[in-house]
One Martini backbone bead per residue (centre of mass of N, CA, C, O) as a GRO file, in nm:
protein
  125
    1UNK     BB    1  19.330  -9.975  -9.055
    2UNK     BB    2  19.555  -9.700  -9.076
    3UNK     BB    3  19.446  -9.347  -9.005
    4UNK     BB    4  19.717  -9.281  -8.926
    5UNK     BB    5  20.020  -9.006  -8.835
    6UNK     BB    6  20.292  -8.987  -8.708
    7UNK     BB    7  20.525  -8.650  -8.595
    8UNK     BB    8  20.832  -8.514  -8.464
    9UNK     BB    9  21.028  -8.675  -8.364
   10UNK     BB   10  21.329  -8.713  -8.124
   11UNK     BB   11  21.643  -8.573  -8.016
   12UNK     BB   12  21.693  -8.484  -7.659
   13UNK     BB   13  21.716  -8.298  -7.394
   14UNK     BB   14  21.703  -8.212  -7.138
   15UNK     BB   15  21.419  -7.947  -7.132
   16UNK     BB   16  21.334  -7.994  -7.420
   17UNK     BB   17  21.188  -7.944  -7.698
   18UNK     BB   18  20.865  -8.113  -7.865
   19UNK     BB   19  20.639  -8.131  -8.172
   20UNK     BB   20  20.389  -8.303  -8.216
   21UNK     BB   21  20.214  -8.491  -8.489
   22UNK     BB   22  19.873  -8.548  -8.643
   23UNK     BB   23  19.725  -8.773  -8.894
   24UNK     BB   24  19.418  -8.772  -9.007
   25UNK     BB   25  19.229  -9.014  -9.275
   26UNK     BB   26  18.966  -8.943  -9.163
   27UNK     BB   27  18.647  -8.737  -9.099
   28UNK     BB   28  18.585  -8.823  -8.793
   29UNK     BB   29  18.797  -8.659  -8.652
   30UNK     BB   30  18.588  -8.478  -8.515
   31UNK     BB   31  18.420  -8.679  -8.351
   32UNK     BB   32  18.686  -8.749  -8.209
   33UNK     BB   33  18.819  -8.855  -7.923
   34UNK     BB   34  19.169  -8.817  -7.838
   35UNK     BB   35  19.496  -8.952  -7.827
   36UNK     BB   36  19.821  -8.989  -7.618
   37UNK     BB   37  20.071  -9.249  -7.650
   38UNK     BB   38  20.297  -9.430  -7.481
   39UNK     BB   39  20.597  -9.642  -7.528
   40UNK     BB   40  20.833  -9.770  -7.323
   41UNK     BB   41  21.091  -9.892  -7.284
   42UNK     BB   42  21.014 -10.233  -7.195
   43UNK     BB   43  20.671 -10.105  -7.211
   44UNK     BB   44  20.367 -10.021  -7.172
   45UNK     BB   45  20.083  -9.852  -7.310
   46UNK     BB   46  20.022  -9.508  -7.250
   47UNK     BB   47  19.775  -9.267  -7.160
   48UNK     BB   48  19.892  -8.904  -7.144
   49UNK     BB   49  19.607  -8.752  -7.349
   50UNK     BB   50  19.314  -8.576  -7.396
   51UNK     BB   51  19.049  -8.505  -7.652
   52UNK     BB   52  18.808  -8.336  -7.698
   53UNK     BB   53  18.546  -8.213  -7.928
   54UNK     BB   54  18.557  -7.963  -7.718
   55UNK     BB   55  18.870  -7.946  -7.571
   56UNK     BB   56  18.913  -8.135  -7.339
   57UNK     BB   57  19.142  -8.205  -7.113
   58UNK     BB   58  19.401  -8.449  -7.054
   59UNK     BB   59  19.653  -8.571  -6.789
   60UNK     BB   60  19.919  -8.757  -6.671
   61UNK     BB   61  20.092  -8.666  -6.372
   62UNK     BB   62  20.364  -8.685  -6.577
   63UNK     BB   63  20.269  -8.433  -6.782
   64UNK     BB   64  20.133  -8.181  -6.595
   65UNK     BB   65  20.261  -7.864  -6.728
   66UNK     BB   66  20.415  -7.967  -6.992
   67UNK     BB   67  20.187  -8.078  -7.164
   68UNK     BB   68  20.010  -8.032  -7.429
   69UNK     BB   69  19.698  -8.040  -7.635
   70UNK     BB   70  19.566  -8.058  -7.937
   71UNK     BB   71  19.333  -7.912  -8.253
   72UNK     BB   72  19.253  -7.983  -8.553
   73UNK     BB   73  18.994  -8.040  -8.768
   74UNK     BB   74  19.011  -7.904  -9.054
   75UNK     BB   75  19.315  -8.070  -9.088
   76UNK     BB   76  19.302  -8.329  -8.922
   77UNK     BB   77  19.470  -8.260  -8.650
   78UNK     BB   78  19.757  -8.358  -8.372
   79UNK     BB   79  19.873  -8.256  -8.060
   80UNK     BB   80  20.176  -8.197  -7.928
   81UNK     BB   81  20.379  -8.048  -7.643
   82UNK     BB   82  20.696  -8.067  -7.531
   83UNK     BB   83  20.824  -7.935  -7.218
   84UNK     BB   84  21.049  -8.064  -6.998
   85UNK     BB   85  21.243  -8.320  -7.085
   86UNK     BB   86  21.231  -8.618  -6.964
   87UNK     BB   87  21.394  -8.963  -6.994
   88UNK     BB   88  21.092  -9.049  -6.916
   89UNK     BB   89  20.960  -8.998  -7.177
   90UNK     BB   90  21.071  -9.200  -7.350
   91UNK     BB   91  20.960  -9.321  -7.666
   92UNK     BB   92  20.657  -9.399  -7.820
   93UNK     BB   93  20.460  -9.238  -7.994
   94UNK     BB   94  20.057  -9.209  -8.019
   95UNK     BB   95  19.750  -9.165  -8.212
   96UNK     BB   96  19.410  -9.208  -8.088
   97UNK     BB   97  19.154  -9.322  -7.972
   98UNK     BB   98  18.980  -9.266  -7.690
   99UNK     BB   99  18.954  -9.547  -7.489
  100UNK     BB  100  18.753  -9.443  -7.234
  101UNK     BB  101  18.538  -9.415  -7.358
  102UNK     BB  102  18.244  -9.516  -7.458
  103UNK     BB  103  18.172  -9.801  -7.680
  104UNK     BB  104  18.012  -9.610  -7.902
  105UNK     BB  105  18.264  -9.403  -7.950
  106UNK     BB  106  18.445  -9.619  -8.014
  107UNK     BB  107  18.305  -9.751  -8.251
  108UNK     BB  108  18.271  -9.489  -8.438
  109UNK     BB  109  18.588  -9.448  -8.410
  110UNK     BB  110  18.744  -9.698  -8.518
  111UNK     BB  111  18.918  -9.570  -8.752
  112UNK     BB  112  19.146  -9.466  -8.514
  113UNK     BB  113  19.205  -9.738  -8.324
  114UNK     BB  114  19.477  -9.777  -8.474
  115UNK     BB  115  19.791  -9.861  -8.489
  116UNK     BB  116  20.072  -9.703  -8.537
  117UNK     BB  117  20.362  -9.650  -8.546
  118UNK     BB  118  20.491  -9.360  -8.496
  119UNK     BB  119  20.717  -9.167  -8.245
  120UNK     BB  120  20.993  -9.094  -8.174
  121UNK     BB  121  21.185  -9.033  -7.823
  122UNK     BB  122  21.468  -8.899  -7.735
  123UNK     BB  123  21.578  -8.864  -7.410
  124UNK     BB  124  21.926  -8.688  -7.275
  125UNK     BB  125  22.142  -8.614  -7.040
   0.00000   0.00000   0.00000
């Protein structure tokens, strides 16, 4: 069952920015690693952004420098902020449990670990 909701996305030219935003519906989301993942047109889902429970951060290197994440927990919500975006930044993000942590911690937090819809973002040149 999804118990997360994305939005936020929309069509934007290069250099433009937006703020994406994540709803979890479950109260786990204070104790689980969140993470942001990107599925570009024709390409399979990657993993661009992570936060942790005590919010350290990590970003993959093509995102690195532009993209924020954030989280307010007392909200249950997970931001990206996106700033200089560009063509292949498009795609579908989606919000879930970081899959990267051990076993134990996805387990914890499976439920937040379902993909949702997501939010589309079209850069467009």
């Amino acid at each position: 069952q999804v118990q997360v909701a994305e939005f936020g996305g929309g069509s934007v030219q290069t250099g433009g920015s937006l703020k994406l935003s994540c709803v979890a519906f479950n109260d786990v989301f204070k104790d689980c690693p969140m993470g942001w993942y990107r599925t570009p047109p024709g390409g399979e889902r990657e993993l661009i952004s992570t936060i942790s429970t005590r919010e350290t951060t990590s970003y993959s290197e093509d995102v690195k420098g532009r993209f924020t994440i954030s989280r307010d927990n007392d909200k249950r919500m997970l931001y990206l902020q996106m700033n200089d975006l560009r063509v292949d930044d498009t795609g579908v993000y989606y919000c879930m449990t970081d899959r990267t942590v051990p076993l134990r911690t996805r387990e914890f937090c499976a439920a937040l670990g379902a993909q949702g819809q997501g939010t589309q973002v079209t850069v467009s040149s």
